[in-house]
CSV table of C-alpha atoms and ligand atoms in Angstrom, one decimal:
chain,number,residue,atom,x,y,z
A,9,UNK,CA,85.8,-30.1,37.5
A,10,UNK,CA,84.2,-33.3,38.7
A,11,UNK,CA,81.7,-35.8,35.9
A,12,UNK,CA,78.5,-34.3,36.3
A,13,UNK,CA,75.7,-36.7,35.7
A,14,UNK,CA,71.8,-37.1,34.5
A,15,UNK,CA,69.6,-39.7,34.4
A,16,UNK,CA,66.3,-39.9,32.0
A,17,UNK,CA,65.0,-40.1,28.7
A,18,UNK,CA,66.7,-40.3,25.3
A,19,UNK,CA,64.3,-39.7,22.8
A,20,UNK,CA,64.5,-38.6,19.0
A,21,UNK,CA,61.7,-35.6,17.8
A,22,UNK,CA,60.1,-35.3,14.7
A,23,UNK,CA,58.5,-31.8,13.8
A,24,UNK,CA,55.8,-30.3,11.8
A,25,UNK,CA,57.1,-28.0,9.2
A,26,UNK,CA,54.0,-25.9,9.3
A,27,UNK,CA,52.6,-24.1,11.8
A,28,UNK,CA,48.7,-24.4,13.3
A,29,UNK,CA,48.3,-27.7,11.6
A,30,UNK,CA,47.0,-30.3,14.2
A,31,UNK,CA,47.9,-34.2,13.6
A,32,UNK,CA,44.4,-35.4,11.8
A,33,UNK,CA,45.8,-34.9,8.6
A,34,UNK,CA,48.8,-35.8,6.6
A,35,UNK,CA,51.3,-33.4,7.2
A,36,UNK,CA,54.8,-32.8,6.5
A,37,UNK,CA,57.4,-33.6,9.3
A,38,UNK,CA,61.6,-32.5,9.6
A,39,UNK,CA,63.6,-35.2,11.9
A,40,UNK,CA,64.5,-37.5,13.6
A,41,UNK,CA,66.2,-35.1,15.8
A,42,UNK,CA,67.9,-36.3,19.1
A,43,UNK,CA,66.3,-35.0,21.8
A,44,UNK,CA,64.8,-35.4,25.7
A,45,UNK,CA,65.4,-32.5,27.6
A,46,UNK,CA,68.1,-35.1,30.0
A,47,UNK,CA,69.9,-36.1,26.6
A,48,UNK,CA,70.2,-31.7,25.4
A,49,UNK,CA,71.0,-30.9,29.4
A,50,UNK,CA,73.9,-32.9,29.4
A,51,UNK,CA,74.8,-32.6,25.7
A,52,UNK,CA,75.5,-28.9,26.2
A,53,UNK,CA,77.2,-29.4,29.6
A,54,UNK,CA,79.6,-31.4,27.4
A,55,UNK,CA,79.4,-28.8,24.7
A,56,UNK,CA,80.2,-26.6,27.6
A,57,UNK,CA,83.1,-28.2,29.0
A,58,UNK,CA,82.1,-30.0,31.4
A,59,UNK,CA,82.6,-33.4,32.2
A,60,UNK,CA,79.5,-35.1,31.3
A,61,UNK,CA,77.2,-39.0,31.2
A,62,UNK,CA,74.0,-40.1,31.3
A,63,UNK,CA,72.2,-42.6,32.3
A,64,UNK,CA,69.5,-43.9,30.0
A,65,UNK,CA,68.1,-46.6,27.3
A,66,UNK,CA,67.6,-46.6,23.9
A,67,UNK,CA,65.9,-49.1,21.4
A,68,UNK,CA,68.6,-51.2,18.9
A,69,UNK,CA,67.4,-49.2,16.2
A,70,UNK,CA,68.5,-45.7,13.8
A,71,UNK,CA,66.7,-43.8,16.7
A,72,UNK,CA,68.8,-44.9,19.7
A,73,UNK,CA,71.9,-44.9,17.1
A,74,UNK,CA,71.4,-41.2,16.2
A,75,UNK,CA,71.6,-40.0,19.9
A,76,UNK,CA,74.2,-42.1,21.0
A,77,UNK,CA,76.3,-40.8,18.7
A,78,UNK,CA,75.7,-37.5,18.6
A,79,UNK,CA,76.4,-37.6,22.3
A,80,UNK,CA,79.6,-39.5,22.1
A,81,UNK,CA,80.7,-37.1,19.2
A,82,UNK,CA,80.0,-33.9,22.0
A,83,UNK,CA,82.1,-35.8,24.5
A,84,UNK,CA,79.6,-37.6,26.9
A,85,UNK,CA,80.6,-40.4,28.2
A,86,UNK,CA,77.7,-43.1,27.2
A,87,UNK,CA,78.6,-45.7,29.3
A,88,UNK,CA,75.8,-46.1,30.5
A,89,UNK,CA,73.0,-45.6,28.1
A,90,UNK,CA,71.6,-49.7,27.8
A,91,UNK,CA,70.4,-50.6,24.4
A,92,UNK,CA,67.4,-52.8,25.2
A,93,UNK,CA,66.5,-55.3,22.5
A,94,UNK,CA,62.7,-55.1,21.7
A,95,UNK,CA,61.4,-52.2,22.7
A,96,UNK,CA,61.6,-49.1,20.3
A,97,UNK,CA,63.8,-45.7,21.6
A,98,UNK,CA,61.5,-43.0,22.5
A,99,UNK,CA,59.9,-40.6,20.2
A,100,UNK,CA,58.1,-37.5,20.1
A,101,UNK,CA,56.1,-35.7,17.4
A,102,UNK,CA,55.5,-32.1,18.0
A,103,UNK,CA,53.3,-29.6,16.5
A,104,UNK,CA,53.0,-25.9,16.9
A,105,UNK,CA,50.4,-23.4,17.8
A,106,UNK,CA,49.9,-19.8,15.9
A,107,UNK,CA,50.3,-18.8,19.8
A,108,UNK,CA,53.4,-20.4,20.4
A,109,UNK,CA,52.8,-23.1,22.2
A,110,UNK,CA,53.3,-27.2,21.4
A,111,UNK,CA,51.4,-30.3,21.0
A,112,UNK,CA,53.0,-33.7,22.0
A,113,UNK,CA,52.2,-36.7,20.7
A,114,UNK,CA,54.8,-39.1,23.1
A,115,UNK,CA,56.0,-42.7,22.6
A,116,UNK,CA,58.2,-43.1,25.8
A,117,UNK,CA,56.8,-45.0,28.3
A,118,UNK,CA,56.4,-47.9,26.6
A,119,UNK,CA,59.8,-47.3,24.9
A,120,UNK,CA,63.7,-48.6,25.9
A,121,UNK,CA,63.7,-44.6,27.5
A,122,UNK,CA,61.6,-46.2,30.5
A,123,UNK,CA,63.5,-49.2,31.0
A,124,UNK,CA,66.7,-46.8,31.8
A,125,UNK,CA,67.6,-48.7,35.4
A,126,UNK,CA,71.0,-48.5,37.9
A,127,UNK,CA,73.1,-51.3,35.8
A,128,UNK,CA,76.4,-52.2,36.9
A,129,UNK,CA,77.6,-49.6,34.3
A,130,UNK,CA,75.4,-46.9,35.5
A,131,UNK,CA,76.6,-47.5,38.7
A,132,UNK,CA,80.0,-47.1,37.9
A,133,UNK,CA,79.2,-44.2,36.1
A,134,UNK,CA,77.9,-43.5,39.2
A,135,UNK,CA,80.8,-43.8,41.5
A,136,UNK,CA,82.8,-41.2,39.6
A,137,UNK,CA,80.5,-38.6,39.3
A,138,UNK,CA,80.2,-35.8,41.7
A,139,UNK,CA,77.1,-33.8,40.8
A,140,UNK,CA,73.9,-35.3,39.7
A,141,UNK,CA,71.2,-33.2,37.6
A,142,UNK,CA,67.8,-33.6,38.0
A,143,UNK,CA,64.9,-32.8,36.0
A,144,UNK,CA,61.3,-33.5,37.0
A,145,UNK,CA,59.9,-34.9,33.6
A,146,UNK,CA,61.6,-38.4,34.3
A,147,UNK,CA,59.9,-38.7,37.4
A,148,UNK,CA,56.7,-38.9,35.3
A,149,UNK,CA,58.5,-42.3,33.9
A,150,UNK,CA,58.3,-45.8,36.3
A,151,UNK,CA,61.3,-46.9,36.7
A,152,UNK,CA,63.7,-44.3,36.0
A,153,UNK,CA,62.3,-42.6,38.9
A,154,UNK,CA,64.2,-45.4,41.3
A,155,UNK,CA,67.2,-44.7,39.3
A,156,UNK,CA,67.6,-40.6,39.7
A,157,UNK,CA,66.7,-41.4,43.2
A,158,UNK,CA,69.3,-43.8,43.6
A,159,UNK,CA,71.7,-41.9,42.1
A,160,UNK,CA,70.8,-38.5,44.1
A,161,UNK,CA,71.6,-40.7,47.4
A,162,UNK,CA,74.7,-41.7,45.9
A,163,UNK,CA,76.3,-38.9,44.9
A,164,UNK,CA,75.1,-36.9,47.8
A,165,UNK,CA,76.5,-39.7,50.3
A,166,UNK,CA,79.7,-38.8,48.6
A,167,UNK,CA,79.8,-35.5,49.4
A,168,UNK,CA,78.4,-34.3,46.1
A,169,UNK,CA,75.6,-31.7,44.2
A,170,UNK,CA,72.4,-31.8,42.9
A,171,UNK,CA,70.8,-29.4,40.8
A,172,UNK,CA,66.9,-29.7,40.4
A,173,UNK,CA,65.2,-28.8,36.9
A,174,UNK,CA,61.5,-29.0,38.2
A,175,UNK,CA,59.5,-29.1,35.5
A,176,UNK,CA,56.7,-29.8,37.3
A,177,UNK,CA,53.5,-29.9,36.3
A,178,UNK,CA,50.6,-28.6,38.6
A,179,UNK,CA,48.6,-31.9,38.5
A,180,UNK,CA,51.3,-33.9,39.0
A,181,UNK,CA,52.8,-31.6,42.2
A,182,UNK,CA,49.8,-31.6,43.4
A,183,UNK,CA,49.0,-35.3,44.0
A,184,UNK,CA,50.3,-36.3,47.1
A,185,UNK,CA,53.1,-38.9,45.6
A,186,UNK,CA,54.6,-36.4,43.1
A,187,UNK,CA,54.6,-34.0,45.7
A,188,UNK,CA,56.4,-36.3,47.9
A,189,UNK,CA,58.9,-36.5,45.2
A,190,UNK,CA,59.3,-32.8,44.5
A,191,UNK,CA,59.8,-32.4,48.7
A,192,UNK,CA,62.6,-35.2,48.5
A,193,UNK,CA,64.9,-33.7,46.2
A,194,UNK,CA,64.0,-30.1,47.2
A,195,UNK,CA,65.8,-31.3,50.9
A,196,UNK,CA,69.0,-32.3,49.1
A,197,UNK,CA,68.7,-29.7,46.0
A,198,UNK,CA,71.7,-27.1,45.7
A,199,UNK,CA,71.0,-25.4,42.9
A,200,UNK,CA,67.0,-24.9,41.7
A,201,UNK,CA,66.6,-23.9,38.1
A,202,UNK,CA,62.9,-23.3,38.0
A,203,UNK,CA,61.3,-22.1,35.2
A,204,UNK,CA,58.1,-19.3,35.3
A,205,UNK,CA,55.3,-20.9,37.7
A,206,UNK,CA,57.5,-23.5,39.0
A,207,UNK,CA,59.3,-21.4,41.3
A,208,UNK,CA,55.5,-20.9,42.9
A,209,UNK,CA,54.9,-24.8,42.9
A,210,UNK,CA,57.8,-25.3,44.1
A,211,UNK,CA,58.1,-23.7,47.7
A,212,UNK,CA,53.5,-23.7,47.5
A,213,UNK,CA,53.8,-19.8,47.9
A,214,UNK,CA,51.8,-16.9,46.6
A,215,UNK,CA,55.0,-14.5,45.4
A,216,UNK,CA,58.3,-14.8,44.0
A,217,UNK,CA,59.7,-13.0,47.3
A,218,UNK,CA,57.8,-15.7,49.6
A,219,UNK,CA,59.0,-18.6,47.6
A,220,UNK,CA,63.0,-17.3,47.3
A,221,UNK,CA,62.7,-16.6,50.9
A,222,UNK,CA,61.0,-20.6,51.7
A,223,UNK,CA,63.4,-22.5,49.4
A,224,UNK,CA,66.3,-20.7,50.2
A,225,UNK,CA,65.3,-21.5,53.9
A,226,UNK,CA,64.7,-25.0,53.3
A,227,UNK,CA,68.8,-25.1,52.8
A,228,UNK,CA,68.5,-24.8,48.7
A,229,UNK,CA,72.0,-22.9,48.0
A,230,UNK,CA,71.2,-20.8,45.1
A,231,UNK,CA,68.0,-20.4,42.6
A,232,UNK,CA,68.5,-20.0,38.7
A,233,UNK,CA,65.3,-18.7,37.6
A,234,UNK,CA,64.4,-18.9,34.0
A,235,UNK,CA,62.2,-15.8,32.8
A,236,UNK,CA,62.1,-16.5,28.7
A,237,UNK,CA,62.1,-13.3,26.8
A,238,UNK,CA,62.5,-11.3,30.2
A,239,UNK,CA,66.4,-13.2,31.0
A,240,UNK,CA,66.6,-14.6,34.3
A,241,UNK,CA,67.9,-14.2,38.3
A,242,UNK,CA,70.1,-15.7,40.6
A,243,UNK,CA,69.2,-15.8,44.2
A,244,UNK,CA,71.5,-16.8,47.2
A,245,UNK,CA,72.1,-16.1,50.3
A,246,UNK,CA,75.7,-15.2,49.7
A,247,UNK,CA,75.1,-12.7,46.6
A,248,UNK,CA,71.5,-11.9,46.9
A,249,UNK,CA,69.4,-11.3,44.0
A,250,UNK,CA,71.0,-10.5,40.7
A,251,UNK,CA,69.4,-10.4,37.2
A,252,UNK,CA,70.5,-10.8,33.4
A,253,UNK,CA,68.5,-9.4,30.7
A,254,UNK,CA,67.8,-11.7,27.7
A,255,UNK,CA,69.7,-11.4,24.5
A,256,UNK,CA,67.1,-10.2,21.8
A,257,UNK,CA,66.9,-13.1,19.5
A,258,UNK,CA,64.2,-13.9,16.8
A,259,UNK,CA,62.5,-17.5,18.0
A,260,UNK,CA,62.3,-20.0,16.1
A,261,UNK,CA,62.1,-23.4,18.2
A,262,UNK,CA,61.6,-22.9,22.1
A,263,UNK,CA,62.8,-26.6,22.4
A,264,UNK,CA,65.3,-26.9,24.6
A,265,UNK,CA,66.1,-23.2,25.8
A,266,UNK,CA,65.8,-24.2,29.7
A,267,UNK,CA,67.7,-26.8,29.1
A,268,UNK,CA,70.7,-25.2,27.6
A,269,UNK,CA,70.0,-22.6,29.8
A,270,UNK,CA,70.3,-25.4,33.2
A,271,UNK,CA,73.6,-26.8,31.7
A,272,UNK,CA,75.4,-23.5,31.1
A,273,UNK,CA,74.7,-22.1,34.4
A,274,UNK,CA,75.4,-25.2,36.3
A,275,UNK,CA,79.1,-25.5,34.6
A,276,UNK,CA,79.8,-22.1,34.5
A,277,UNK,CA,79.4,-22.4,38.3
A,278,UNK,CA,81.4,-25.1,39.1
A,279,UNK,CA,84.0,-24.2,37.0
A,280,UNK,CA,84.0,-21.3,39.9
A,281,UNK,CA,82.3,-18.3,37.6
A,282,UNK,CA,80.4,-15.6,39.4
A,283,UNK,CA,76.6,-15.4,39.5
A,284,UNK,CA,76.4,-12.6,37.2
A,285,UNK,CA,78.7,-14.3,34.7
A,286,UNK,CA,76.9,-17.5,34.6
A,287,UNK,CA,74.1,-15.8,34.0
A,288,UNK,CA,75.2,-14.4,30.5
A,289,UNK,CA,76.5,-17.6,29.5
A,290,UNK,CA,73.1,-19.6,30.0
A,291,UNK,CA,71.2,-16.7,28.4
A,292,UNK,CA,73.0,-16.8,25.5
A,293,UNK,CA,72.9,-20.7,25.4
A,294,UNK,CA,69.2,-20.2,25.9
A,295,UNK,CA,68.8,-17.2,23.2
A,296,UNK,CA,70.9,-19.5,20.9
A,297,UNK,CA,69.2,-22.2,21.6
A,298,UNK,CA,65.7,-20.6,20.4
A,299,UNK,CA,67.1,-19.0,17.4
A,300,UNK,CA,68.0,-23.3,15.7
A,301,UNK,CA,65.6,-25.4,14.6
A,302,UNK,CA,65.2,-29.1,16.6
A,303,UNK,CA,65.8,-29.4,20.0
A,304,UNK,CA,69.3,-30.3,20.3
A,305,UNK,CA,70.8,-28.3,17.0
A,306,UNK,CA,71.1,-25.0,18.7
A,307,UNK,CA,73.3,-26.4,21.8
A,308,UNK,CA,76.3,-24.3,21.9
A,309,UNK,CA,80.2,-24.8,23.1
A,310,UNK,CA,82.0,-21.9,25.3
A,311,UNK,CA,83.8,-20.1,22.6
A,312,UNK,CA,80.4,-19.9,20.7
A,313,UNK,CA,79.1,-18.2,23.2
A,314,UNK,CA,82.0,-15.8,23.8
A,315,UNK,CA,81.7,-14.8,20.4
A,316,UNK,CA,77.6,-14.8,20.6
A,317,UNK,CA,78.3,-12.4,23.7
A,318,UNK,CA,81.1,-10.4,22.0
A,319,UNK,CA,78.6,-9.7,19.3
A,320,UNK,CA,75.6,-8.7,21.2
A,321,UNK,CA,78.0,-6.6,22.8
A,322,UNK,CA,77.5,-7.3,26.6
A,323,UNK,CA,80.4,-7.9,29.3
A,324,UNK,CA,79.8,-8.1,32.6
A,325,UNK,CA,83.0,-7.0,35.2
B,21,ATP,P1,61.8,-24.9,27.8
B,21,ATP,O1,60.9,-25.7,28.7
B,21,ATP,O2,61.1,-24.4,26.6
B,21,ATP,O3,63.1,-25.6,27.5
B,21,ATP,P2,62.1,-23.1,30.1
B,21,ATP,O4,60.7,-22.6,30.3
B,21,ATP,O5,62.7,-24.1,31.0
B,21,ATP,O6,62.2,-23.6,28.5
B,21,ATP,P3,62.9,-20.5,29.3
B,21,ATP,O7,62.7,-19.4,30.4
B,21,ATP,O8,61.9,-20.5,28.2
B,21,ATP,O9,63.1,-21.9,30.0
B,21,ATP,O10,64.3,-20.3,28.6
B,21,ATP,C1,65.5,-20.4,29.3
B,21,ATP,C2,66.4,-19.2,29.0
B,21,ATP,O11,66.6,-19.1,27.6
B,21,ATP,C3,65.7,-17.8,29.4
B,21,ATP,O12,66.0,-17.5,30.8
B,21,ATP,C4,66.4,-16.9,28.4
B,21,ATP,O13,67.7,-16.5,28.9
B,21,ATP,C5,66.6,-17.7,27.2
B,21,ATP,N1,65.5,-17.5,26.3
B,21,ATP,C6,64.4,-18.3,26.1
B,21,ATP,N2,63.5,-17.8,25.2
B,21,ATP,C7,64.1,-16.7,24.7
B,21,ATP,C8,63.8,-15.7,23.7
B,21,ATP,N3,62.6,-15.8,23.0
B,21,ATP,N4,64.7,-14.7,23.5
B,21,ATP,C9,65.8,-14.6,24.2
B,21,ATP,N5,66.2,-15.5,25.1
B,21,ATP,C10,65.4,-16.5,25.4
């Protein structure tokens, strides 16, 4: 199984302990926790079995040092991750809504995360890899943009993947640059994992049915479609449509899930896995994902999720 590769941010997370508080008062907080949804993707690829490395920048400070090492310690190859002197490593405080949902208050433009750029040593990382992962949020960060892009032409130029993590947001899809983006790596994107309305923004089409039919069309080799609670699908031209039910989990942090979700499926598949079986591995990576507190804590090796399968008591032929 060939290195499979990321480029984007490295950030650490620090979480309110409560829920509905807002930020205009002193609260408690629980971290630093590494995180950036590149850093957990190819954390649990590594977690996973995969061969794994990442492109990215961190400050010369306890934030940058926590995720580097956790990452070497999970077996990516950090190579290239620069430390760039003067600039702090991303952060990220979060906050949580009675509904559910999350409040971000970033620090990573302005951070080492956007000075991540193709260095001789990302290059070299580079030249080894064969599959490249891609996830939408970096494009959103000058800089690292010409980086993934780079590296996509690379990889691809040699014969490799690319898988395509959207998470696109509407205003960004729908201004003509991002869009521009999007289109670009949708051309030379083998596996989508889309998330929700994504798949929608994605191919610009009114039903699920219209935008499987458009992407897979477009020469997109199979679609990994994250439904939450509700499991997921695959869809391909080769097996068709086949869905996973979720595990039934108690949530406790969503950070993260798709993630997880991304990395398990993708190395499931290369390491030559059916549909259906990949499938119920990035559920459960997903599910367990949800179930830990902090965004990287609930990333999960293979023979975790045999047993987390095992348990739940679902096979699949
Ligand atoms: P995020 O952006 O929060 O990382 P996402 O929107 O990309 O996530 P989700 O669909 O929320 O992705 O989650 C990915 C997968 O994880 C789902 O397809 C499902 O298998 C699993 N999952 C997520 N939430 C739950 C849950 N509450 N219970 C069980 N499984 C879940």
């Amino acid at each position: 199984l060939g290195l499979t590769i990321t480029v984007g941010e490295i950030l650490v997370e620090i979480m309110a302990t409560t829920v509905g508080a807002g930020f205009l008062s002193p609260q408690s907080f629980v971290g630093p926790f590494p995180s950036g949804a590149p850093a957990i993707f190819i954390d649990q690829v590594a977690r996973f079995g995969g061969a794994a490395g990442i492109v990215a920048a961190v400050g010369a400070d306890d934030f940058g040092t926590i995720n580097v090492e956790r990452l070497r310690a999970d077996g990516v190859d950090v190579s290239a991750i620069a430390t760039i002197q003067g600039r702090p490593t991303g952060s990220a405080f979060v906050r949580y809504r009675p509904d559910g949902a999350r409040d971000f208050v970033f620090n990573i433009t302005h951070s080492a995360a956007g000075e991540a750029r193709m260095t001789e040593a990302a290059r070299a990382l580079v030249a080894k890899s064969g599959h490249v992962h891609v996830m939408g949020s970096a494009f959103a960060i000058p800089g690292i943009a010409a980086a993934l892009v780079e590296a996509v032409a690379t990889v691809k130029a040699r014969g490799g993947s690319v898988s395509f993590d959207p998470n696109i947001r509407k205003e960004l899809a729908q201004a003509d640059e991002g869009r521009k983006l999007v289109d670009d790596v949708l051309a030379v994107t083998d596996l989508l994992l889309p998330s929700g309305d994504e798949l929608l923004v994605a191919a610009d089409a009114a039903t699920e049915e219209a935008a499987v039919e458009r992407l897979l069309d477009l020469g997109i080799g199979e679609i990994a479609l994250k439904r939450g609670s509700a499991g997921s699908s695959h869809f391909s031209r080769q097996f068709g449509r086949v869905d996973c039910p979720a595990f039934s989990v108690e949530e406790v942090d969503p950070t993260g899930a798709g993630d997880c979700f991304g990395a398990a499926y993708l190395t499931s598949r290369r390491a030559g896995l059916a549909p259906a079986r990949a499938l119920l591995y990035a559920n459960a990576a997903g599910a367990r994902t949800v179930t830990r507190q902090g965004p990287m804590e609930g990333v999960s090796s293979r023979e975790e999720l045999d047993e987390f399968i095992a348990a739940a008591g679902r096979e699949v032929g």
